[in-house]
Short mmCIF file of C-alpha atoms and ligand atoms in Angstrom, two decimals:
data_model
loop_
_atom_site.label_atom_id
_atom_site.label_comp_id
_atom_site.label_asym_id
_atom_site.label_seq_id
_atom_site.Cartn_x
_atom_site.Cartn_y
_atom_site.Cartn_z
CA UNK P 289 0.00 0.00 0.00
CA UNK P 290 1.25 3.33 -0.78
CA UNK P 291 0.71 6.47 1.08
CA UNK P 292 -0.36 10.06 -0.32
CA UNK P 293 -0.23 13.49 0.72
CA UNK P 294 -3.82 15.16 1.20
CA UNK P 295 -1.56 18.31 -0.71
CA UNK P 296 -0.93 16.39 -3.51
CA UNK P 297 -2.85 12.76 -4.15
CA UNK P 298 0.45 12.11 -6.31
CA UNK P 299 3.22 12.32 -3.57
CA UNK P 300 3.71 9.30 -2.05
CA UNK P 301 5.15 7.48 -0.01
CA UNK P 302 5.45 3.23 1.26
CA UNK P 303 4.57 2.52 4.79
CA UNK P 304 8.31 2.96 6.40
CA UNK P 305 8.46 6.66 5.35
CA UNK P 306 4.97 7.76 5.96
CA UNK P 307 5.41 6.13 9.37
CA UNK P 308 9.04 7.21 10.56
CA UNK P 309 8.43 10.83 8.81
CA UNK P 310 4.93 11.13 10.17
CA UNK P 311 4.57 14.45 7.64
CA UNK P 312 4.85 14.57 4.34
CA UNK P 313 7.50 17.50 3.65
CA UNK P 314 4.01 19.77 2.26
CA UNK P 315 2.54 19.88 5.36
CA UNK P 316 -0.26 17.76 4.55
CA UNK P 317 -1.09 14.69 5.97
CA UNK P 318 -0.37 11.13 5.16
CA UNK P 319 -3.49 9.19 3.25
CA UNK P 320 -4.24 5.52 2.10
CA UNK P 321 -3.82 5.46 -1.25
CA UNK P 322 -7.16 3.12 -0.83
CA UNK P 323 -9.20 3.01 1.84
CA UNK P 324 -9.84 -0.93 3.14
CA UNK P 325 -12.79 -2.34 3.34
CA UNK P 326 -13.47 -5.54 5.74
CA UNK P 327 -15.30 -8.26 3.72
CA UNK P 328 -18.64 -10.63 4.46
CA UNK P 329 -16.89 -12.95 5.85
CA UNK P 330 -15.38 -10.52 8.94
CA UNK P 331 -19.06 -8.79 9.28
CA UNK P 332 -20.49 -12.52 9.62
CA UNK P 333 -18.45 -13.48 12.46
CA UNK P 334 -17.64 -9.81 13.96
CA UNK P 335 -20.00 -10.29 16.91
CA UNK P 336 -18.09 -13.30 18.06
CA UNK P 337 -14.94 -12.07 18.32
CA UNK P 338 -12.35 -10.57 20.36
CA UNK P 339 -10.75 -7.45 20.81
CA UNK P 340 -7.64 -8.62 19.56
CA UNK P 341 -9.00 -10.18 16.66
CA UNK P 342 -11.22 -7.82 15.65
CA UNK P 343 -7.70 -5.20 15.69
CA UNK P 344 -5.95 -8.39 13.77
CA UNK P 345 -8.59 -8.22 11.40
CA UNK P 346 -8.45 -3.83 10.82
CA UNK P 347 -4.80 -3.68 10.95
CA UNK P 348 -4.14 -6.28 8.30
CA UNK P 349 -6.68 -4.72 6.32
CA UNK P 350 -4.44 -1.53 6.18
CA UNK P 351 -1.21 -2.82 6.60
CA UNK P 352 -1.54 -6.48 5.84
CA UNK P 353 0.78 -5.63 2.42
CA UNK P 354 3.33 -4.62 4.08
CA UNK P 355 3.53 -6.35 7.44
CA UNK P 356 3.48 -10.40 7.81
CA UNK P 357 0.62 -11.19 9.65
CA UNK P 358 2.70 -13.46 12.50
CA UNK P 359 4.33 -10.05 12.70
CA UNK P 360 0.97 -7.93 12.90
CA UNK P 361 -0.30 -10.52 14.96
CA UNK P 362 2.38 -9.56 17.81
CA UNK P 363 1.50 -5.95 17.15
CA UNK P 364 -1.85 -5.88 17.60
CA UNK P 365 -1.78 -8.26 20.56
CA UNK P 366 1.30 -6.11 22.03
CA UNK P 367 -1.09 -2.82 21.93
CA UNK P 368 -4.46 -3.97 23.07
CA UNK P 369 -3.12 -5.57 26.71
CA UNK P 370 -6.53 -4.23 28.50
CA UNK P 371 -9.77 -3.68 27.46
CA UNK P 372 -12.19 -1.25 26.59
CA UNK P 373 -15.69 -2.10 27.92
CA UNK P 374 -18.89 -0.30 27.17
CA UNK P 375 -20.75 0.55 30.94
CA UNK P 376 -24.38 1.43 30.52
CA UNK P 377 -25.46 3.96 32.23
CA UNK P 378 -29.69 4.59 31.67
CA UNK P 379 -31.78 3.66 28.36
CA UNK P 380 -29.58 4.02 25.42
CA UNK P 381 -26.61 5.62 27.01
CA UNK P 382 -23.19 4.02 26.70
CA UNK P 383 -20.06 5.12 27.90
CA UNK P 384 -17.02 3.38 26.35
CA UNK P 385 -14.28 3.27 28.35
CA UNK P 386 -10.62 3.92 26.80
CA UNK P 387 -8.66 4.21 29.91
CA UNK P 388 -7.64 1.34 30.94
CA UNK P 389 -4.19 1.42 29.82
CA UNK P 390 -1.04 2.53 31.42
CA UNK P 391 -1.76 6.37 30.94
CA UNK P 392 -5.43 6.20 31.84
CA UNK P 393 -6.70 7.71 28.28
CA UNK P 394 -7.33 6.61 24.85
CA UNK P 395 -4.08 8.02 23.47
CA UNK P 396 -2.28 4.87 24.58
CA UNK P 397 -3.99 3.03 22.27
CA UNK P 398 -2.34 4.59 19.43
CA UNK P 399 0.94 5.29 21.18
CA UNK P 400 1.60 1.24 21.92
CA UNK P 401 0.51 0.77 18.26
CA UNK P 402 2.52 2.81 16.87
CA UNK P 403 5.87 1.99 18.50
CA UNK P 404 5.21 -1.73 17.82
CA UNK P 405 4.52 -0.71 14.26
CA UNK P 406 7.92 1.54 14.06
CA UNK P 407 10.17 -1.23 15.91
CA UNK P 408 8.95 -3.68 13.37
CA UNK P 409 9.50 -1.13 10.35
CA UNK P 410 13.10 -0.62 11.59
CA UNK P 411 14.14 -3.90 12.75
CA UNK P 412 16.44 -4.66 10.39
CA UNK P 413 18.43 -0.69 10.48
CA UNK P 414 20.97 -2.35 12.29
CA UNK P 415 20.97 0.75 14.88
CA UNK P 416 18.66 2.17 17.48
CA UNK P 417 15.75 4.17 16.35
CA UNK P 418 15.50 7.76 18.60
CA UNK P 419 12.20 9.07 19.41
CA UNK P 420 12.85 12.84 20.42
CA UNK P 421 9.51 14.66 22.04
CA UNK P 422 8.92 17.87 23.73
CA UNK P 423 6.07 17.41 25.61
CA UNK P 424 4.09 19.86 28.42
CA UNK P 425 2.68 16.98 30.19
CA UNK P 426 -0.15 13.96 29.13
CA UNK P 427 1.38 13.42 25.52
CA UNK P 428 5.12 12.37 26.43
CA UNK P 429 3.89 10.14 29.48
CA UNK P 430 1.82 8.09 26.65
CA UNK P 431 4.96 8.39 24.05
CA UNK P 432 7.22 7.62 26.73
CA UNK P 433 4.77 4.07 28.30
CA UNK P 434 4.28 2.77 24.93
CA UNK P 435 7.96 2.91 23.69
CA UNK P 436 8.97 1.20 27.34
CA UNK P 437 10.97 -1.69 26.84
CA UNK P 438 10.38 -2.04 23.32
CA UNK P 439 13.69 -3.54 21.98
CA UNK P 440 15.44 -1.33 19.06
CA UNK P 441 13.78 1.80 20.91
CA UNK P 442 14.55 4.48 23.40
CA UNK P 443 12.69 7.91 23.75
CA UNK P 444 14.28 11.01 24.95
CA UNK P 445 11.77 13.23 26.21
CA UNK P 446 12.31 16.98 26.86
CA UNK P 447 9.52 18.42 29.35
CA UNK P 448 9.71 21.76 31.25
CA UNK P 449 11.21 22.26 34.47
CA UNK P 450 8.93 23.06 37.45
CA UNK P 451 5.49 23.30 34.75
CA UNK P 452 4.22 19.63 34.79
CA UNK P 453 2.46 18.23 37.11
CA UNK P 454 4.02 15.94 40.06
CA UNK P 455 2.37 12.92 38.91
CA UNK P 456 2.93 13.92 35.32
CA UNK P 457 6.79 14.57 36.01
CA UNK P 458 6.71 10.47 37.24
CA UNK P 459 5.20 9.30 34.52
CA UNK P 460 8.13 10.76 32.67
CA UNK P 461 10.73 10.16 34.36
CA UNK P 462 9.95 7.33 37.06
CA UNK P 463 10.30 4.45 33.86
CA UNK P 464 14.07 4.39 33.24
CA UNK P 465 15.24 1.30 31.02
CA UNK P 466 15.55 2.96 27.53
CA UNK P 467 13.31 6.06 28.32
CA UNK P 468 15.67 8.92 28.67
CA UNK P 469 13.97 12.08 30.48
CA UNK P 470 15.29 16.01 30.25
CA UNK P 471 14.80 18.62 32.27
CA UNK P 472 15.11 21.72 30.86
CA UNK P 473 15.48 25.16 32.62
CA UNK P 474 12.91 26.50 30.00
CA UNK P 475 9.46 26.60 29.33
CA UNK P 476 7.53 24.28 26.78
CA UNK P 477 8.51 26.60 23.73
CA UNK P 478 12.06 25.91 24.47
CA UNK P 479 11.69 22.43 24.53
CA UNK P 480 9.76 22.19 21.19
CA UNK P 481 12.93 24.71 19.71
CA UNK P 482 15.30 22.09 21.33
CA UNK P 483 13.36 19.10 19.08
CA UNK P 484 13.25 20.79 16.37
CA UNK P 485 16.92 22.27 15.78
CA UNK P 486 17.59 18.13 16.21
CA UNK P 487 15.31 18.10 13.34
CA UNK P 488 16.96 20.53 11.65
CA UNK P 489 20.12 18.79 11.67
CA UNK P 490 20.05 16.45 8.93
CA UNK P 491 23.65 14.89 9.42
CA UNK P 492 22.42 14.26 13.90
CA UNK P 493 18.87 13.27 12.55
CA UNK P 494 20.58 10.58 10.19
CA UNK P 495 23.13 9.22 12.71
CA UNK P 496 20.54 8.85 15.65
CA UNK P 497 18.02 7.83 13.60
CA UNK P 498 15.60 10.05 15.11
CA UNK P 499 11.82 10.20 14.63
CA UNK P 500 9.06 12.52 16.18
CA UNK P 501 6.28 9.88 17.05
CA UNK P 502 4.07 12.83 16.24
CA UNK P 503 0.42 12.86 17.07
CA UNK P 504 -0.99 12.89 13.54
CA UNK P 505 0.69 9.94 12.78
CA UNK P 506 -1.05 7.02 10.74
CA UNK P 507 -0.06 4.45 12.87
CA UNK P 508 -1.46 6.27 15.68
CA UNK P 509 -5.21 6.55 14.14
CA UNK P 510 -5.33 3.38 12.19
CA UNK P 511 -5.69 1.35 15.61
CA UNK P 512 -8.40 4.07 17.79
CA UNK P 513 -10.64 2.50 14.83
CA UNK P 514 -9.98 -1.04 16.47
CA UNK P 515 -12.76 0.16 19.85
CA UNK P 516 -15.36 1.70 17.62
CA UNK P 517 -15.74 -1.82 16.11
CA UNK P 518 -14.93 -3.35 19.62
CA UNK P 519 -17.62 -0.82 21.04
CA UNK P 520 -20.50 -1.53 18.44
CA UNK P 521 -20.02 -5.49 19.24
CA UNK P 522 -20.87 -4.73 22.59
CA UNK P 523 -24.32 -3.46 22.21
CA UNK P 524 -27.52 -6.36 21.52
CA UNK P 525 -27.33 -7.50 17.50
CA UNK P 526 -29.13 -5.36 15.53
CA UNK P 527 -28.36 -2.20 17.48
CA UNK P 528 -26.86 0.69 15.27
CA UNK P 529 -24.79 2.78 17.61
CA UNK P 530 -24.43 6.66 17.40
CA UNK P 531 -21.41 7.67 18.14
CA UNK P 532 -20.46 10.65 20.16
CA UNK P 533 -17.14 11.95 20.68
CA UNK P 534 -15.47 14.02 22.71
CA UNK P 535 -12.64 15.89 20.32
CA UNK P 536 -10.07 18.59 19.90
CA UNK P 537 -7.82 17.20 16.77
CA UNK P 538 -10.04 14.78 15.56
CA UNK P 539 -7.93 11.91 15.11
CA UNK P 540 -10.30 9.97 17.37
CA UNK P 541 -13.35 10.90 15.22
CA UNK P 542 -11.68 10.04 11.91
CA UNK P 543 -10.60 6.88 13.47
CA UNK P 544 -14.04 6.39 14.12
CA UNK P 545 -14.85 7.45 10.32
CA UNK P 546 -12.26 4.69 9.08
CA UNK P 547 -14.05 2.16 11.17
CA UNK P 548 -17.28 3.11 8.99
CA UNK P 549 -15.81 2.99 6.15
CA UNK P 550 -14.13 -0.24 6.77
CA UNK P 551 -18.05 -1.46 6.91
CA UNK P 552 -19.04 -1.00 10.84
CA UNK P 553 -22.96 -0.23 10.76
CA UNK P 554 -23.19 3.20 12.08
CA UNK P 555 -26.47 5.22 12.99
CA UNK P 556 -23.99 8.61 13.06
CA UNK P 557 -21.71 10.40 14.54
CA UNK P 558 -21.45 13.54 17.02
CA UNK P 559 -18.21 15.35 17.06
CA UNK P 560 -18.81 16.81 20.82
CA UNK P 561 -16.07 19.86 21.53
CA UNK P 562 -15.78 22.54 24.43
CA UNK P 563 -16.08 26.27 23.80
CA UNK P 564 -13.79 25.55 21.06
CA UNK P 565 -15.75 24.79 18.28
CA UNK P 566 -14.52 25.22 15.00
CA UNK P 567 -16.15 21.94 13.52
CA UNK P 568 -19.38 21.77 15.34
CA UNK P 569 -19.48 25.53 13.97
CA UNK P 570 -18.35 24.31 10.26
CA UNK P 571 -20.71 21.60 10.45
CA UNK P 572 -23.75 24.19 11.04
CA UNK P 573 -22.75 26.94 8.58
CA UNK P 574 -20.04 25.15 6.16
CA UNK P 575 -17.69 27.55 7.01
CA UNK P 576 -14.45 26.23 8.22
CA UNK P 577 -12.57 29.11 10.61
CA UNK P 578 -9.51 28.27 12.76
CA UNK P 579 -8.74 30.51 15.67
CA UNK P 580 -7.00 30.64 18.49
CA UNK P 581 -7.88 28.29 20.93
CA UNK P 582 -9.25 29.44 24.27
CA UNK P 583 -8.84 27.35 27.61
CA UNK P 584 -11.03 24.94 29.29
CA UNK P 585 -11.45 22.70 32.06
CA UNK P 586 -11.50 20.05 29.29
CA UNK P 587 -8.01 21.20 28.39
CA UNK P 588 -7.23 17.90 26.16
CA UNK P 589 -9.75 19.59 23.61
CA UNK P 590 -8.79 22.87 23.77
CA UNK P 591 -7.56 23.18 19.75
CA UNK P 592 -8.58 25.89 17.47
CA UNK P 593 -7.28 24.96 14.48
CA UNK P 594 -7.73 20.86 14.66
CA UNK P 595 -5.05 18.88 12.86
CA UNK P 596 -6.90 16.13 11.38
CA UNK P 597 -9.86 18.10 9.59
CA UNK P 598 -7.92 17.96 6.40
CA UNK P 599 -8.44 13.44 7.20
CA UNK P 600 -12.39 13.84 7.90
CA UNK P 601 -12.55 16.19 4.57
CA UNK P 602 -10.77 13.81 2.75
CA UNK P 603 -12.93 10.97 3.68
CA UNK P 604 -16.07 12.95 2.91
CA UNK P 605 -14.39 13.67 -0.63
CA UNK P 606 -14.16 17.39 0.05
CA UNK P 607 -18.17 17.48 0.40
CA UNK P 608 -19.85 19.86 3.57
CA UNK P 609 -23.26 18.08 2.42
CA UNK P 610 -22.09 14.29 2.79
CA UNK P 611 -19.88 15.09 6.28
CA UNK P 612 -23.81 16.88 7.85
CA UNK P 613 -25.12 14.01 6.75
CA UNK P 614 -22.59 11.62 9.21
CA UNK P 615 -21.64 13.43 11.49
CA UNK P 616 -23.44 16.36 13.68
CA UNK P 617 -21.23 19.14 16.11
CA UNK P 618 -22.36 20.10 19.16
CA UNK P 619 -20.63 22.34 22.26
CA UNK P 620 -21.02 23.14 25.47
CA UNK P 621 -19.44 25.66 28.16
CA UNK P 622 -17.41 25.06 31.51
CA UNK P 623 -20.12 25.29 33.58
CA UNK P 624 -22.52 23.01 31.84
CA UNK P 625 -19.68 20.31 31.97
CA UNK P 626 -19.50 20.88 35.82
CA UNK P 627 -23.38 20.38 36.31
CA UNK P 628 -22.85 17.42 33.92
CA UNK P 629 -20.25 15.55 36.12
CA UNK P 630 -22.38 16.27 39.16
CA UNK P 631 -25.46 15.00 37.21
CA UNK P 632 -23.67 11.67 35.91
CA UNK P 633 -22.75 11.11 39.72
CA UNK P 634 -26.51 11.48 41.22
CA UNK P 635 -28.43 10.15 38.45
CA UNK P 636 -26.00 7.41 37.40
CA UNK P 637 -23.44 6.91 39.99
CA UNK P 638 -20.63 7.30 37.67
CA UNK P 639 -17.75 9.03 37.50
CA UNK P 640 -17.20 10.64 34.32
CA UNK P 641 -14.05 13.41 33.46
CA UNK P 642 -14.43 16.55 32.15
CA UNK P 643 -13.88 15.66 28.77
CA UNK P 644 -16.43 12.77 28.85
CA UNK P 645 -19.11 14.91 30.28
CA UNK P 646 -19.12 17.06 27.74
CA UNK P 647 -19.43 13.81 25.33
CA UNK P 648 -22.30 13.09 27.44
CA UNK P 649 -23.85 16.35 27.50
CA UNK P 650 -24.17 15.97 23.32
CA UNK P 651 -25.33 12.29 24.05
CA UNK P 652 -28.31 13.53 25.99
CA UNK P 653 -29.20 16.25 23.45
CA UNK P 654 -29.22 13.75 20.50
CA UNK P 655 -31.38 11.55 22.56
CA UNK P 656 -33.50 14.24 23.39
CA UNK P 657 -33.71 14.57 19.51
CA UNK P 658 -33.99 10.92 18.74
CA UNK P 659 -35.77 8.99 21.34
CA UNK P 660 -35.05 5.72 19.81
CA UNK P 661 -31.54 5.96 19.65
CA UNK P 662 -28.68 4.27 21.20
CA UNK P 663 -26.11 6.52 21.78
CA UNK P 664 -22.28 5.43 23.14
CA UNK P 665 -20.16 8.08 24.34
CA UNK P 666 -16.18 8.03 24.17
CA UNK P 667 -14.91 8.49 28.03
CA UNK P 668 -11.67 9.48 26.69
CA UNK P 669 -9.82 9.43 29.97
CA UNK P 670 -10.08 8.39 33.70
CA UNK P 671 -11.49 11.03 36.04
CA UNK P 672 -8.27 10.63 38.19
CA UNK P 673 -5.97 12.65 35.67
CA UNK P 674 -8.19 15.77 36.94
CA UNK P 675 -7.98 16.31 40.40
CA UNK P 676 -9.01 20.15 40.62
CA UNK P 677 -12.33 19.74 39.01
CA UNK P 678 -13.33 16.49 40.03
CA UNK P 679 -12.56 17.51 43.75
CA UNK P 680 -14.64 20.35 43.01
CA UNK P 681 -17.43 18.91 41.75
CA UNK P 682 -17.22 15.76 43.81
CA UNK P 683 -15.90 16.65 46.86
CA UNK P 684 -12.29 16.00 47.81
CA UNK P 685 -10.90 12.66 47.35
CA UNK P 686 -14.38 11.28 45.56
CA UNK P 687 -11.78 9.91 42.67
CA UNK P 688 -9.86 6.71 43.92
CA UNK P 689 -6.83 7.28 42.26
CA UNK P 690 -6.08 3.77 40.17
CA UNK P 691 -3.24 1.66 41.51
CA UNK P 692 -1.46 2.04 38.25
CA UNK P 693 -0.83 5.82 38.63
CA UNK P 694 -0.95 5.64 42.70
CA UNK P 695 2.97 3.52 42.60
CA UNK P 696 4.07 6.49 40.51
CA UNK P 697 4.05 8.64 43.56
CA UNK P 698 6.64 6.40 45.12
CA UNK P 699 9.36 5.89 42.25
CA UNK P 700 12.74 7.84 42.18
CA UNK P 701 12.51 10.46 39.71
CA UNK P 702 15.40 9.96 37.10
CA UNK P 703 16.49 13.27 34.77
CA UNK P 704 19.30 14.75 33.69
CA UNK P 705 19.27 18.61 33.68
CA UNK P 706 19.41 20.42 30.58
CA UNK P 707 19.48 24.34 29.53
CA UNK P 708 18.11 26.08 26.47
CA UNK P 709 21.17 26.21 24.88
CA UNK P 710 21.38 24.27 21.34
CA UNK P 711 25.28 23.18 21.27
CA UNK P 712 25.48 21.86 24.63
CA UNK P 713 21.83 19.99 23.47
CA UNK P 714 23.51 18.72 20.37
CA UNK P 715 26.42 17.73 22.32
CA UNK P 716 25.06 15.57 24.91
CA UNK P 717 22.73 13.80 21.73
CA UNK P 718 26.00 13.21 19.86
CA UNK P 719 27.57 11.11 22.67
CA UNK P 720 24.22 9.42 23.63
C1 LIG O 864 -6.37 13.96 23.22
C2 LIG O 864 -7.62 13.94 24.02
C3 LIG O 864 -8.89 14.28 23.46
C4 LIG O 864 -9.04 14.79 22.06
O1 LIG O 864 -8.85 13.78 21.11
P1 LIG O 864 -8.63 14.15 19.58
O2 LIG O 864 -8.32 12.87 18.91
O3 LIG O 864 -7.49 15.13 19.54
O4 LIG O 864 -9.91 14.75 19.09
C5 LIG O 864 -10.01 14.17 24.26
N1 LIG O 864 -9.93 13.77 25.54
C6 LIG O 864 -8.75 13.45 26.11
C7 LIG O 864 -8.72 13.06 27.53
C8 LIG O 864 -7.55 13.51 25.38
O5 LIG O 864 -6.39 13.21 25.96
#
């Protein structure tokens, strides 16, 4: 399978590049030359199957050319290591839960995928593959988990000194083994100058073999359409789910887009965003605006100009009439997403975090719309990564904090002190 630009349908690219390079050098984004479809025989026997099999099945579908499937096999199974259960919380409200892995939200999906997929890619380089990140907090703990002990790999992660979070901070720099942390005497602009003048370097970049594990990376969306298909299987035959989904770049909404397209029977979707709401906006008028994005206690969405819009356009060949007709925006403020979270508790007895409420907030109004309908709502994280407002809304302590991020609190933080300054930052890469 070849890869193209959404710039130009005739740059492209083979699987290795569009996955180590993540970009195309236009700034567009990588694209399936053609998009898979799973057969009758898979949507015969879906119901039936498991969560790794039914990711088997999708990933060989897209990568099945390229990758052997004893090979695939490993990946898939390497990736999805917990679950992702749907909890039902009234008449035709589902929550899907995506944060059961090692990071507590859905991006580990995609991370663990993706560093399977680029160990595999490189195995036979004959040298260590360097992932270099700047992160300000959730994104490198994910990069940084899913890269752990993954042989051919290490990670160096640069994160600002004194502006993550204590529990963040561990998750960055508690793992040791081949996850290298840096703190630099900077703030998160620094850090992202220090990755990039790595970058920038072709003759470093080439020796190290370095790669940016960025977020829009295909082999980060390709498996977040493994759960919709996981999700659907979940509810009684016959059920056609609507889809809601809590978003800021979209790649979990196009993920869920590939899984429809790859055949999953799908009643629609609702792209559910914060005060930032640049689709749900484009959706209503067909007027696509970016702007600056404005913050939220749903911070994870907070994205004005939303990277993979260029994918869901793509997929809806270019058309504002065929994307209404899928998928339907809605927003809703701070303080609505408060009440919500206090609602979910009294009415349901669930705990749901900010960015799931307001996924559940759009579920409810769709419902409201559509009596009938079964709606299942992405809980993209665990409540735990959000102390302030769940305390506030809750009452202190309310969220038992899962075992998995509790240890964290007790490991040595490992990191080797960095400054701004690009030589010595180049020098201490060059005799890594
Ligand atoms: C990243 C993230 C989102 C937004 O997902 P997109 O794929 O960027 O739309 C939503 N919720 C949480 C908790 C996240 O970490």
């Amino acid at each position: 399978m070849l890869y193209h630009s959404t710039n130009n349908p005739s740059f492209r690219v083979d699987l290795k590049e569009a996955i180590l390079r993540s970009l195309p050098p236009d700034n567009g984004l990588y694209m399936p030359d053609a998009l898979p479809v799973l057969g009758g025989d898979f949507w015969k026997i879906w119901r039936h199957l498991g969560f790794q099999e039914i990711g088997f099945a999708v990933a060989e579908a897209f990568f099945g050319d390229d990758v052997p499937a004893d090979a695939l096999r490993e990946i898939v199974d390497g990736t999805l290591a917990f679950d992702a259960p749907v909890v039902t919380l009234g008449p035709g409200d589902h929550v899907l839960e995506l944060f059961h892995g090692p990071t507590l939200a859905f991006k580990d999906f995609g991370a663990r995928f993706m560093a399977r997929l680029m160990a595999w890619l490189t195995r036979d380089d004959g040298r260590m593959l360097t992932v270099l990140v700047a992160t300000s907090g959730d994104t490198g703990g994910a990069v940084a988990s899913a890269f752990h002990h993954v042989p051919g790999t290490r990670v160096v992660i640069l994160y600002p000194k004194g502006k993550v979070s204590g529990l963040q901070e561990k998750q960055l720099t508690a793992l040791g083994g081949n996850i290298t942390a840096l703190e630099v005497d900077g703030s998160f602009d620094d850090c992202q100058a220090l990755v990039k003048s790595a970058f920038l370097d072709r003759e470093l970049a080439e020796n190290l073999n370095l790669t940016s594990a960025n977020s829009i990376n295909l082999a980060r969306l390709v498996p977040q359409s493994f759960y919709y298909i996981h999700a659907a299987r979940q509810l009684p035959d016959g059920v056609k789910p609507v889809f809601v989904v809590p978003s800021g770049n979209f790649g979990n909404l196009t993920a869920g887009l590939l899984a429809m397209k790859l055949g999953l029977p799908v009643d629609h979707f609702v792209a559910a965003t914060n005060r930032n709401d640049v689709v749900p906006e484009f959706l209503r008028t067909g007027i696509y605006q970016p702007r600056p994005s404005t913050p939220t206690i749903s911070n994870a969405m907070d994205v004005g100009a939303p990277s993979n819009f260029v994918r869901m356009q793509a997929l809806f060949g270019d058309s504002w009439r065929e994307m209404k007709s899928r998928v339907s925006g809605m927003w809703f403020d701070d303080e609505q997403t408060r009440a919500a979270i206090r609602e979910v508790k009294t009415l349901c007895d669930y705990q749901i975090d900010p960015h799931g409420a307001v996924g559940w907030l759009a579920a409810r109004a769709w419902r409201a719309q559509h009596p009938c309908s079964s709606t299942i709502t992405l809980e993209t994280a665990h409540p735990a990564k959000f102390p302030d407002v769940m305390d506030a809304e809750l009452g202190a302590g309310a969220v038992e904090i899962p075992e998995r991020l509790a240890v964290l609190a007790d490991r040595q933080k490992v990191a080797i002190p960095m400054s701004t300054d690009k030589a010595a930052f180049r020098q201490w890469l060059v005799e890594l």
